[in-house]
Short mmCIF file of C-alpha atoms in Angstrom, two decimals:
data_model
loop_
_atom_site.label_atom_id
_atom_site.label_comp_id
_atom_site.label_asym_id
_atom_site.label_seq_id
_atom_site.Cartn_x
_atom_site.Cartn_y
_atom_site.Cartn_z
CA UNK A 1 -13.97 -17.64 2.64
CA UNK A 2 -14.27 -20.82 4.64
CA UNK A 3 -12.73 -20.75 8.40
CA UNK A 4 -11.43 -24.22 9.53
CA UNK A 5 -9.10 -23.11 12.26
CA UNK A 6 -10.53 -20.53 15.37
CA UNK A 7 -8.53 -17.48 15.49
CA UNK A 8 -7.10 -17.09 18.38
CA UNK A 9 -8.30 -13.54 19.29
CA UNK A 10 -11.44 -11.88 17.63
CA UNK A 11 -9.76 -8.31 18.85
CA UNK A 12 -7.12 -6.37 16.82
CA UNK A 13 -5.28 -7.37 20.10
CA UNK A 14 -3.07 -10.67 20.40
CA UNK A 15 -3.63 -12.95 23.24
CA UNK A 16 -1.01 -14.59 25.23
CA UNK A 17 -1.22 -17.65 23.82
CA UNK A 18 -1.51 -16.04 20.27
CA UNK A 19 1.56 -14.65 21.49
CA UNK A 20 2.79 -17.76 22.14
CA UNK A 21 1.89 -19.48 18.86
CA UNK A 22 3.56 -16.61 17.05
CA UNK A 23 6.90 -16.58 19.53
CA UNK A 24 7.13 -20.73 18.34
CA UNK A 25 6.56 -19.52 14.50
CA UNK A 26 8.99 -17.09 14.36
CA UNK A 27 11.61 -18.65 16.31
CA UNK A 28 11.02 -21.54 13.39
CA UNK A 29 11.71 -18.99 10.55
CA UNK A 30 14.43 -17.40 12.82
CA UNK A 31 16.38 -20.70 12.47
CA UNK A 32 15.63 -20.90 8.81
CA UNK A 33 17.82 -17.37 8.85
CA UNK A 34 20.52 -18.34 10.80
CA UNK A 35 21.16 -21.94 9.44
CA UNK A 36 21.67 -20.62 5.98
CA UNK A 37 23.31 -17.45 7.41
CA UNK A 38 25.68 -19.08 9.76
CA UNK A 39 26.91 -21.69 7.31
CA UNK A 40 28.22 -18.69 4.81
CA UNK A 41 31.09 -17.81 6.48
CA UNK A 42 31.76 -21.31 8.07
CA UNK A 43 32.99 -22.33 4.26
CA UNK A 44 36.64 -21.91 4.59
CA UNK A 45 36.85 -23.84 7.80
CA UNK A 46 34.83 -26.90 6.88
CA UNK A 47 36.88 -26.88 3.16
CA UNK A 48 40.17 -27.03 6.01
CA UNK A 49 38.92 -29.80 7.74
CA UNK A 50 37.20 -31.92 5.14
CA UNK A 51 39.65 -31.53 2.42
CA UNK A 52 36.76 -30.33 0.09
CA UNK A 53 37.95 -28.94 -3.06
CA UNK A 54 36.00 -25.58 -4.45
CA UNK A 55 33.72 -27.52 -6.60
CA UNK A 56 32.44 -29.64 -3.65
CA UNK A 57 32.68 -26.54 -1.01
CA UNK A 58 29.91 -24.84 -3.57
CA UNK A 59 27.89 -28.10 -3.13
CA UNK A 60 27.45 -27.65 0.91
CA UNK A 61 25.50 -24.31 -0.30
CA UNK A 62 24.06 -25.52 -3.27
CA UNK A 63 22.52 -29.04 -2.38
CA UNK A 64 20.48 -27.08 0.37
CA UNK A 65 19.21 -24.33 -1.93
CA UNK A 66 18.04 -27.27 -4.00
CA UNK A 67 16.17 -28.83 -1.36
CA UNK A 68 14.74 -26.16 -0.16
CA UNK A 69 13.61 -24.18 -3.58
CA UNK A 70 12.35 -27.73 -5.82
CA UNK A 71 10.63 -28.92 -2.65
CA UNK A 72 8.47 -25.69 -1.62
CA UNK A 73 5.70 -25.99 -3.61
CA UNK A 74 4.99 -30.03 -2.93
CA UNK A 75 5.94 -28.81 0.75
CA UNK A 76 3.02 -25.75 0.94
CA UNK A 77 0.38 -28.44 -1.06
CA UNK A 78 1.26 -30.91 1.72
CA UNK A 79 0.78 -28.71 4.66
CA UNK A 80 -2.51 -27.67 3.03
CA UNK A 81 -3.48 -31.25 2.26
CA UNK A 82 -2.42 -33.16 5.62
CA UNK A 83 -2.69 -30.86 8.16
CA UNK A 84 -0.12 -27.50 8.81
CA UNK A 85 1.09 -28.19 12.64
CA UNK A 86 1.30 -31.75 11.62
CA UNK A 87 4.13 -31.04 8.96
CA UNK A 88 5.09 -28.33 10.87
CA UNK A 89 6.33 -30.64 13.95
CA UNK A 90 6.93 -33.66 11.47
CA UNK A 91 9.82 -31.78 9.56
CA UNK A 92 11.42 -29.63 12.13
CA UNK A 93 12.18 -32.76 13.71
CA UNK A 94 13.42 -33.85 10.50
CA UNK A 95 15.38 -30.61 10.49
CA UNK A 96 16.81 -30.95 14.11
CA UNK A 97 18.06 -34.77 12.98
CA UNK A 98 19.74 -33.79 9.95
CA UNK A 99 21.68 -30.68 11.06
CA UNK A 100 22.86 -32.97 13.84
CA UNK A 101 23.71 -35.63 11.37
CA UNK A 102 25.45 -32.61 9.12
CA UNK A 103 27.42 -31.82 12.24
CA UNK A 104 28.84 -34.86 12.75
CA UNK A 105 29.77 -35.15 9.08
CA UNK A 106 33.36 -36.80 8.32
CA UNK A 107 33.48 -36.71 4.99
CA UNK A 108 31.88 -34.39 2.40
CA UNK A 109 29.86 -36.45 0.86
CA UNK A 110 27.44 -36.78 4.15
CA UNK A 111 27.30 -33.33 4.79
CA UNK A 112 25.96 -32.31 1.38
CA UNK A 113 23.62 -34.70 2.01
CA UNK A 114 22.76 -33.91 5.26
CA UNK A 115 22.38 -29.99 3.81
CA UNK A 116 20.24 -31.60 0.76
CA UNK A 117 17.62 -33.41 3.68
CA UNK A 118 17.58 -30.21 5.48
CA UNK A 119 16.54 -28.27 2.76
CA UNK A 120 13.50 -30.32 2.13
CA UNK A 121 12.64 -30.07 5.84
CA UNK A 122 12.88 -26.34 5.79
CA UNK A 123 10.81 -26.26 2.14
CA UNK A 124 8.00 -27.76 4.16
CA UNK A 125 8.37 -26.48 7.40
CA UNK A 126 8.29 -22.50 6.09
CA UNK A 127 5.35 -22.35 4.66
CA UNK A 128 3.87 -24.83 6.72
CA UNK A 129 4.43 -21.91 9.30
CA UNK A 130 3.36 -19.05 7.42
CA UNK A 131 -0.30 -20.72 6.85
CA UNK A 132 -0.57 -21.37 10.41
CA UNK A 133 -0.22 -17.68 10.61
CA UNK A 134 -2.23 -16.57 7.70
CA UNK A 135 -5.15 -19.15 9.11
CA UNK A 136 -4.86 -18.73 12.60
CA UNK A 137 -5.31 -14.90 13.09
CA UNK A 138 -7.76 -12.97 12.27
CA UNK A 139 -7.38 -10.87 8.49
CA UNK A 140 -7.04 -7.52 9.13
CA UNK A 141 -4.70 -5.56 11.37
CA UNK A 142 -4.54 -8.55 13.98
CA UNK A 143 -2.90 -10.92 10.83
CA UNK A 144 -0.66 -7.65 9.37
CA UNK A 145 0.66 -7.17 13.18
CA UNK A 146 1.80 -11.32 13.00
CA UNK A 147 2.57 -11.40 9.60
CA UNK A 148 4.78 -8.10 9.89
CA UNK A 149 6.55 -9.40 13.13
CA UNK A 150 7.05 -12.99 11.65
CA UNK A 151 9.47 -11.07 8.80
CA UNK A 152 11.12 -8.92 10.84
CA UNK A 153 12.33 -12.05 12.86
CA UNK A 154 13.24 -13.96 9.32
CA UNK A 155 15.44 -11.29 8.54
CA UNK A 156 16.63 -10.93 11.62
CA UNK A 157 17.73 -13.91 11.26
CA UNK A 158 19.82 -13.61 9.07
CA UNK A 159 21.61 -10.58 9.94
CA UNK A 160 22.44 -11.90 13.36
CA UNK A 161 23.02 -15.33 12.00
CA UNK A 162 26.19 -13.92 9.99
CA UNK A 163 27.64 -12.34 13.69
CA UNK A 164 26.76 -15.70 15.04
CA UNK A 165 28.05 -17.93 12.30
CA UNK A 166 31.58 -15.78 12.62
CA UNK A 167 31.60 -16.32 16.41
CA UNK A 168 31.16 -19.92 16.03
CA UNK A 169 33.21 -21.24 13.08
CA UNK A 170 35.83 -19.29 14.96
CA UNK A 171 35.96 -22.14 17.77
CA UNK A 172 34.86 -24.92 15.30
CA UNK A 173 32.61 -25.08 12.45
CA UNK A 174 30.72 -27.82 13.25
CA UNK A 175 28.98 -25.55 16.56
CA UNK A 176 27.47 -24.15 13.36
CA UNK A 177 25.48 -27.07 12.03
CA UNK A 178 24.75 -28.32 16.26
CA UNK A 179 23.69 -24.91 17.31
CA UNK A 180 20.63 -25.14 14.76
CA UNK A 181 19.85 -28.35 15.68
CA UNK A 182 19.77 -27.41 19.49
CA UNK A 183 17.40 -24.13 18.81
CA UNK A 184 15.62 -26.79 16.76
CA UNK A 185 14.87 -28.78 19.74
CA UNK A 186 14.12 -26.02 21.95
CA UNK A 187 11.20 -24.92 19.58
CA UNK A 188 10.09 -28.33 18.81
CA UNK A 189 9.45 -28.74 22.33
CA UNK A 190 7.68 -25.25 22.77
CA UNK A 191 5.31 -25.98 19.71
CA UNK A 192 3.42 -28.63 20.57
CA UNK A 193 1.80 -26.93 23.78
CA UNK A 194 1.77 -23.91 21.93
CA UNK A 195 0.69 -24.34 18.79
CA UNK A 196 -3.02 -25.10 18.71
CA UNK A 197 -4.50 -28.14 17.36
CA UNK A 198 -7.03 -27.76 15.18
CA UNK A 199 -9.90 -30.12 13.94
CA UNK A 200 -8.75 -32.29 11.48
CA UNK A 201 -8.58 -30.67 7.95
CA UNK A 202 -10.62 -32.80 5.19
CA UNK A 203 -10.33 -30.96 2.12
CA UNK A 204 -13.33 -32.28 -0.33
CA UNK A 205 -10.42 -33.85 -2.70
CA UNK A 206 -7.33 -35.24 -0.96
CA UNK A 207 -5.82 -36.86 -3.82
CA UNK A 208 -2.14 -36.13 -4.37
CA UNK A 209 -0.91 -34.69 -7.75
CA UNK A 210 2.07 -36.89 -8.08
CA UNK A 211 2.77 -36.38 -11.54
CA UNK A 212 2.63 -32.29 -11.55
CA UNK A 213 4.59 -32.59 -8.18
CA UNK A 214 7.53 -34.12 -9.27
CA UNK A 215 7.57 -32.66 -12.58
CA UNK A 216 7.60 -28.99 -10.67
CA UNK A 217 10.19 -30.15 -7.88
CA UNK A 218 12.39 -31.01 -11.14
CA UNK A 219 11.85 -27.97 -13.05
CA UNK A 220 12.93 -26.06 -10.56
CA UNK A 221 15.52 -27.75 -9.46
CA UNK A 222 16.91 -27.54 -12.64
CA UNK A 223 16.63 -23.70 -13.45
CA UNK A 224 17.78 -23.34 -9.77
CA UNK A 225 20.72 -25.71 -10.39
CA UNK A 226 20.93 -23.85 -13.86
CA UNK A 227 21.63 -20.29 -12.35
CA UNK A 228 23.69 -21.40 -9.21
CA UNK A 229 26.24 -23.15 -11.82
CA UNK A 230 25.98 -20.74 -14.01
CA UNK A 231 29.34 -18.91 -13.40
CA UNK A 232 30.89 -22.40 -12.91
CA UNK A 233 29.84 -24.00 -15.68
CA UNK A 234 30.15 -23.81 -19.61
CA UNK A 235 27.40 -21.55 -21.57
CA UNK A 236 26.19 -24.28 -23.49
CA UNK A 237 25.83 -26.12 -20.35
CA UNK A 238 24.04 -24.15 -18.58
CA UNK A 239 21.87 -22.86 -21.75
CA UNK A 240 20.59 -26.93 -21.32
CA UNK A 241 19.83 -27.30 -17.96
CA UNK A 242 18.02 -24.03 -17.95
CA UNK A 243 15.74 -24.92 -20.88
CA UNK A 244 15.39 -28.11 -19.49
CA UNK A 245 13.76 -26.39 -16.24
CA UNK A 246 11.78 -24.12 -18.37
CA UNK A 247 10.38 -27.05 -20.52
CA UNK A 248 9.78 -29.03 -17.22
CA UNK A 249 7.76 -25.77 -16.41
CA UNK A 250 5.48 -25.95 -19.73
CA UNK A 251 4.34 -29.90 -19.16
CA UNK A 252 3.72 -28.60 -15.60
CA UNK A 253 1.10 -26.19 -16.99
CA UNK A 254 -0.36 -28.97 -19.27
CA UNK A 255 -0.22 -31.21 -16.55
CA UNK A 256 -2.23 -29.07 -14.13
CA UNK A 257 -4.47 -27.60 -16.46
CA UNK A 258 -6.00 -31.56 -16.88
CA UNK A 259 -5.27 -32.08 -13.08
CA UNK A 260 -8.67 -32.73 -11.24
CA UNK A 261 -6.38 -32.13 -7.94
CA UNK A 262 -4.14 -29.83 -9.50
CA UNK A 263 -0.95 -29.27 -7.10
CA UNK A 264 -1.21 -25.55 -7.97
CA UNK A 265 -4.56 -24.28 -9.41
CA UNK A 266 -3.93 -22.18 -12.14
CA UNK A 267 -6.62 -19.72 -11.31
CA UNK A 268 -4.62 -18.83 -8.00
CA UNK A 269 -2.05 -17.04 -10.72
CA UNK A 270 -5.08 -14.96 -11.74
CA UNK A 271 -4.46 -12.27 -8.97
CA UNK A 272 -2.60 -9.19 -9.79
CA UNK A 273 -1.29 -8.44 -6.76
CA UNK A 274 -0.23 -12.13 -5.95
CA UNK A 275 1.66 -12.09 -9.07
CA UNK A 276 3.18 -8.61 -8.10
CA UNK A 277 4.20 -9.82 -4.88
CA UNK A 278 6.02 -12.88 -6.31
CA UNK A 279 7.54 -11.21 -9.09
CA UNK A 280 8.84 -7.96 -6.94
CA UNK A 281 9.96 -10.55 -3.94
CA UNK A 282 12.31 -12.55 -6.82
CA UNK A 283 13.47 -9.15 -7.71
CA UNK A 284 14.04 -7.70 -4.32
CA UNK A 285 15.93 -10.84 -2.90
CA UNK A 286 17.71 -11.28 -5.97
CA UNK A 287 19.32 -7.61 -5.19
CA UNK A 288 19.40 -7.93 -1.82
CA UNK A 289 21.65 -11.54 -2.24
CA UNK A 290 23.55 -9.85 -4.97
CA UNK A 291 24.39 -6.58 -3.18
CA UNK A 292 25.57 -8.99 0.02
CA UNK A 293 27.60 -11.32 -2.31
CA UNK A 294 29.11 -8.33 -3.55
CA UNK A 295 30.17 -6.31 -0.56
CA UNK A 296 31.63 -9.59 1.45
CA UNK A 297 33.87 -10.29 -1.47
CA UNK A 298 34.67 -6.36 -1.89
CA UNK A 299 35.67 -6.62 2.44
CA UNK A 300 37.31 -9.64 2.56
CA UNK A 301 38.84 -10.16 -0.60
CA UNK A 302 39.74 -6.38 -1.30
CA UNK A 303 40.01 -4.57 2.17
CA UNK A 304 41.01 -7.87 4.16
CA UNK A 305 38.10 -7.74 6.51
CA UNK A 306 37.83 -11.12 8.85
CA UNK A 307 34.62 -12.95 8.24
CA UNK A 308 33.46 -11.70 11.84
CA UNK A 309 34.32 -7.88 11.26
CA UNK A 310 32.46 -8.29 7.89
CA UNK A 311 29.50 -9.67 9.74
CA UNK A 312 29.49 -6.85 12.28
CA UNK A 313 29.82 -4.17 9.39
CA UNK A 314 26.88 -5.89 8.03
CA UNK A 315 25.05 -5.78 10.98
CA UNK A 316 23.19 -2.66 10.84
CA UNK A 317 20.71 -4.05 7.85
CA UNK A 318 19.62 -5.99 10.68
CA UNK A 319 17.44 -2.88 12.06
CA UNK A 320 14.54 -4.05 10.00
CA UNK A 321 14.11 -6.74 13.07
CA UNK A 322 13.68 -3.76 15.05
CA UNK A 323 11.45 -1.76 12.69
CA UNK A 324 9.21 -4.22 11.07
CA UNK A 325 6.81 -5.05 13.83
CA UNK A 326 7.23 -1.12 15.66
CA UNK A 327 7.28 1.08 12.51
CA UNK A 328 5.76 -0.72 9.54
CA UNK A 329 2.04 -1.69 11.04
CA UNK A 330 1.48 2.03 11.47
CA UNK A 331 2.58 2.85 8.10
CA UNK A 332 0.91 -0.35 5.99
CA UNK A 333 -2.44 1.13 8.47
CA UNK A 334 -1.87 4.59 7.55
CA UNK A 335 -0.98 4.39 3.68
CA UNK A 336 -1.34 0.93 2.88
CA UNK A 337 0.94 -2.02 1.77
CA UNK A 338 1.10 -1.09 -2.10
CA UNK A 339 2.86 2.43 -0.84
CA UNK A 340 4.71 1.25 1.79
CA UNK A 341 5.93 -1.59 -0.56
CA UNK A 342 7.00 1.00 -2.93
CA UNK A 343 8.65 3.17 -0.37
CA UNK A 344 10.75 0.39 0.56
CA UNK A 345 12.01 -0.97 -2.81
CA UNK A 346 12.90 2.31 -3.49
CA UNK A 347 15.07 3.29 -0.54
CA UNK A 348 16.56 -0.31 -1.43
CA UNK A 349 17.47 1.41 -4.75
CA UNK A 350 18.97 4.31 -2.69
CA UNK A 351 21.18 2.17 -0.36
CA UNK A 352 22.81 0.39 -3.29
CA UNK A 353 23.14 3.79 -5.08
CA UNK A 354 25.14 4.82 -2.05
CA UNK A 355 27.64 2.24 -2.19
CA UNK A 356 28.61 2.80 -5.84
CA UNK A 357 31.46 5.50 -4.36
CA UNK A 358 33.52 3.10 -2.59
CA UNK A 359 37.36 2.95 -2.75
CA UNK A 360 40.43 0.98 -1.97
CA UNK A 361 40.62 2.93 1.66
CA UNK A 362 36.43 3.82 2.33
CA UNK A 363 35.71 3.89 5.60
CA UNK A 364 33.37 2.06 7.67
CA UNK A 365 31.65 5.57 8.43
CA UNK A 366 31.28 5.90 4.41
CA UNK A 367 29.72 2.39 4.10
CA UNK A 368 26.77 3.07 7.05
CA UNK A 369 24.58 5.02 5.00
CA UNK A 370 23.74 1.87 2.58
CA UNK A 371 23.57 -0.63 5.57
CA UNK A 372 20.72 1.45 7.36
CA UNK A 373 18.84 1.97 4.48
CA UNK A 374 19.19 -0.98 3.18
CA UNK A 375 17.94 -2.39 6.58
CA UNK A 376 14.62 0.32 6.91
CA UNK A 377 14.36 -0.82 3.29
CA UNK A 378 14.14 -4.25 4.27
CA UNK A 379 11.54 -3.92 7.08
CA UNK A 380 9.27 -1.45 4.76
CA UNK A 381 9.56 -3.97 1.87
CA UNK A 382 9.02 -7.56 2.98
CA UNK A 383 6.48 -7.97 5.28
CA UNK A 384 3.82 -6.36 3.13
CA UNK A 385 5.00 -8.19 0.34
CA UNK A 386 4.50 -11.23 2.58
CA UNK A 387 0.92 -9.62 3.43
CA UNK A 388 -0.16 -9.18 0.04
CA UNK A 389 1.11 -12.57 -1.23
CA UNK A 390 -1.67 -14.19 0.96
CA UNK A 391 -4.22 -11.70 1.23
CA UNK A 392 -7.28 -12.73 0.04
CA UNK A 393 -6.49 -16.50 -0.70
CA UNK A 394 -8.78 -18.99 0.09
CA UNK A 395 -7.71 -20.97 3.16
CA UNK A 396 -7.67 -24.22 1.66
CA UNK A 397 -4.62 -22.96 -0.47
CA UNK A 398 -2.73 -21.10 2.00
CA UNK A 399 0.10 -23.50 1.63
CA UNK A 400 0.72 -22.88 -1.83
CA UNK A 401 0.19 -18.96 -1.72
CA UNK A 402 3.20 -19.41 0.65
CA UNK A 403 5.12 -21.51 -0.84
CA UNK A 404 5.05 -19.81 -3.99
CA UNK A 405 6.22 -16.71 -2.71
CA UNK A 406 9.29 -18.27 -0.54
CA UNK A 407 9.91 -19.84 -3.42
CA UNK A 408 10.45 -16.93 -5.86
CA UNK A 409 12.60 -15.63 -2.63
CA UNK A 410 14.52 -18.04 -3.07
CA UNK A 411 15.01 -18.50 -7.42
CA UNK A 412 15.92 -14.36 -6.80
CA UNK A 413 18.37 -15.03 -4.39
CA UNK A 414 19.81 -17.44 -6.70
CA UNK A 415 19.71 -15.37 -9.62
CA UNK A 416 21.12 -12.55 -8.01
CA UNK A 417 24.40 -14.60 -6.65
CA UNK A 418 24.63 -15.86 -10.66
CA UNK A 419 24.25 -12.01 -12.01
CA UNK A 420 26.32 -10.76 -10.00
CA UNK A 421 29.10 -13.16 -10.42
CA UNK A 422 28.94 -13.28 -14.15
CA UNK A 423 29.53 -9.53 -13.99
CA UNK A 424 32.46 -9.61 -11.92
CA UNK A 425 34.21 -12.46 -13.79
CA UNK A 426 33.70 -10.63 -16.96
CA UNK A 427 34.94 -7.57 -15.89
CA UNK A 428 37.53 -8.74 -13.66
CA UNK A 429 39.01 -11.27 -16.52
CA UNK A 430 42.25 -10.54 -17.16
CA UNK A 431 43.01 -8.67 -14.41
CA UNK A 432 43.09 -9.27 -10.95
CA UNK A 433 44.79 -6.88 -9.04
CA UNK A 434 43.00 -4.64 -6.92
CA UNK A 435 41.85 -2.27 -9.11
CA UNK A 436 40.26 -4.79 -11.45
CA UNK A 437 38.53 -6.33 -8.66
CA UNK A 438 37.16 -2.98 -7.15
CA UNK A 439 36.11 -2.32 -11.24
CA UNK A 440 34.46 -5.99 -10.97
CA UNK A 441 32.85 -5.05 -7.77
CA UNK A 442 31.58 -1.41 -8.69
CA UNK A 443 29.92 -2.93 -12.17
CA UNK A 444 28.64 -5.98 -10.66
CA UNK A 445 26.29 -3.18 -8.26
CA UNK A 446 24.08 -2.39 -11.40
CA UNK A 447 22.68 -6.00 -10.88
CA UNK A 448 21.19 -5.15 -7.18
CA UNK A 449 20.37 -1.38 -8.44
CA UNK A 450 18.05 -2.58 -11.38
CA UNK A 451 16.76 -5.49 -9.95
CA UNK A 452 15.40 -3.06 -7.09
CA UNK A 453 14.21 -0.42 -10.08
CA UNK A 454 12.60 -3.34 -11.75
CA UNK A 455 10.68 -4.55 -8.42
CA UNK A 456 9.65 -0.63 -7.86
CA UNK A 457 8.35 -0.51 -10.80
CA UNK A 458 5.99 -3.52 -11.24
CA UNK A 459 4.97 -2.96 -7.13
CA UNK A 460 3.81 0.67 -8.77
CA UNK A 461 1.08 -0.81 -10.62
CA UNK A 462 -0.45 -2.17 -6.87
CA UNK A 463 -0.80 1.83 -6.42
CA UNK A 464 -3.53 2.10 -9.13
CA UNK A 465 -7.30 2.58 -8.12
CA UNK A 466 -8.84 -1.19 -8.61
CA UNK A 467 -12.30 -1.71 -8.91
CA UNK A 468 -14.33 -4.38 -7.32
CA UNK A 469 -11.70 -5.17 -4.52
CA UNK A 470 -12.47 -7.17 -2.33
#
């Protein structure tokens, strides 16, 4: 494997300024957390203020998960292609401007818009930042100890983003579009002392695949668009835009396969445990977003929770920030990723499990259980994942590696909020009293459970004796 950026340490030990190039990293993907955290439960007061009806409300979530999961893929290829600090720096300022921009939003229309741009920044930005990583320290324990803390932080992220985002659309709303944009600055200003410039990368073939990038960013726009609309929109609808997406995704193939610069080379998709990863990340966010959809509704709408007490009840999950970089590098050194992987997904199963029981009076006492396993869950689960999606890729395409795997984060997250919804409209039609909803609620948890069994059970195979690794 060819080395075009020093590591910063040849020890297992990090250096201060590796240190310092990590602290800049992960308060970037920190502030990926919180934005789309915070924003959550600032709905109802920007809907107030703007006059937004439900349709366009959905849009100031939806035009930012477009962004951000059509764009990853052309984002990881650039940062590969051009140079990673280089789009690093390039789009968090573009991520600071238009969060500002968002903040100072008058009328709808400009805020979805602003939400749209800053998606796009954050599609290049993340896995512009996680190939700085995955290039700049050393493979082995050094890159499992960055990798491992870099989660923990994203998640983090978003636990504490949900406590913040309560805090601050309780004084005003907009504080939760400015407050990015100031942490924004803050890091922008600490990365470009901190983060290491490296000789200029010249890949032998710098030619852009324009054609199989915007046929990609379309697809899966569309099957994202498809699945976030889905409990919105009419079946036959959403039967179109979804086989749109998935024909976009055949010509894609075609188109690459006769690439001479493909924007994703095929043969990347070749490596079982890459293709593990991906597929048990979609799973595991998709019942991670599904479980969270389900127990805000199930507090707020049910029990008549505030947005800030369901934020603190939430809070617990949050201990992965805690245990992913103390707890998980022992284990992944002591048993390996593929069993700690495992391990995770299924205490993920567990915590969902134990929220199947609740009532019209559970108490916060009864709910605990599921949020601290849920969170151990979370900190055993994703970094490996995050590990093994780039382990062993050649430098060269540690953009994509990335940005494939944030992007099947992010299609699972989508598809989870879409299960999970059709279940509890179809159960719940008809009747919506309380004890349909808490019916609506209680069914719509199979979604999270068997995503979670599903992602067990394909991570299992990673267990198997493999010949010839590497």
């Amino acid at each position: 494997m060819s080395t075009t950026v020093q590591s910063p340490a040849a020890s297992p030990r990090l250096t201060p300024r590796a240190w310092g190039t990590l602290f800049v990293l992960c308060g970037a993907i920190f502030l990926e957390g919180i934005n789309v955290a915070m924003l959550n439960v600032a709905l109802p007061a920007i809907r107030a203020d703007l006059g937004l009806s439900t349709g366009e409300l959905q849009w100031v979530i939806s035009a930012y998960v477009l962004g951000y999961g059509g764009f990853m893929l052309v984002g990881g290829r650039a940062a590969d292609l051009y140079g990673r600090r280089r789009m690093f720096l390039v789009w968090l300022a573009v991520f600071l401007v238009v969060s500002a921009l968002g903040g100072m939003a008058g009328e709808g229309w400009t805020l979805i818009a602003a939400r749209f741009v800053a998606g796009v920044a954050a599609a290049v930005m993340t896995p512009a930042g996680l190939s700085i990583i995955t290039t700049s320290f050393a493979e082995g324990r050094q890159r499992n100890q960055a990798l491992l803390v870099y989660s923990g932080t994203a998640a983090g992220g978003f636990s504490l983003g949900l406590v913040l985002g309560g805090l601050l659309a309780a004084v005003n709303w907009r504080l939760v579009l400015f407050a990015p944009a100031v942490l924004a600055l803050i890091i922008l200003l600490l990365a470009v002392p901190l983060i290491p410039a490296t000789p200029e990368e010249r890949p032998r073939d710098r030619r852009v695949d324009v054609l199989g990038a915007v046929t990609v960013t379309a697809a899966i726009m569309l099957l994202v668009l498809g699945v976030e609309r889905a409990a919105h929109a009419g079946a036959g609808t959403t039967a179109a835009i979804i086989a749109s997406g998935l024909a976009l995704i055949a010509l894609f193939v075609v188109i690459e396969r006769r690439s001479s610069a493909p924007l994703l080379r095929l043969g990347l998709l070749r490596s079982g445990p890459l293709v593990r990863a991906n597929l048990a990340g979609l799973l595991f966010a998709g019942a991670f977003f599904g479980f969270q959809f389900i127990a805000v509704l199930y507090l707020q709408e049910l029990r008549g929770w505030s947005s800030l007490q369901t934020s603190l009840a939430m809070l617990a999950v949050g201990a992965d920030a805690v245990l992913a970089p103390t707890l998980t590098p022992r284990l992944v050194n002591r048993f390996g990723n593929a069993k700690v992987i495992v391990a995770g997904l299924l205490l993920a199963v567990l915590s969902y499990v134990l929220f199947l029981p609740i009532g019209m009076d559970t108490v916060y006492l009864a709910m605990f259980p599921t949020m601290i396993v849920l969170g151990v869950a979370f900190a055993l689960a994703y970094g490996p994942l995050t590990i093994v999606a780039t382990d062993g890729v050649e430098e060269s395409e540690q953009g994509v590696a990335g940005a494939l795997l944030y992007t099947s984060f992010q299609f699972g997250a989508a598809l989870g909020l879409a299960a999970s919804t059709a279940v509890i409209v179809a159960v719940t039609a008809g009747d919506g009293g309380a004890a349909g909803l808490l019916d609506g609620y209680r069914a719509a948890l199979a979604v999270p459970i068997a995503a979670a069994v599903l992602a067990a059970a394909i991570s299992a195979f990673g267990l198997r004796p493999v010949r010839n690794r590497r």
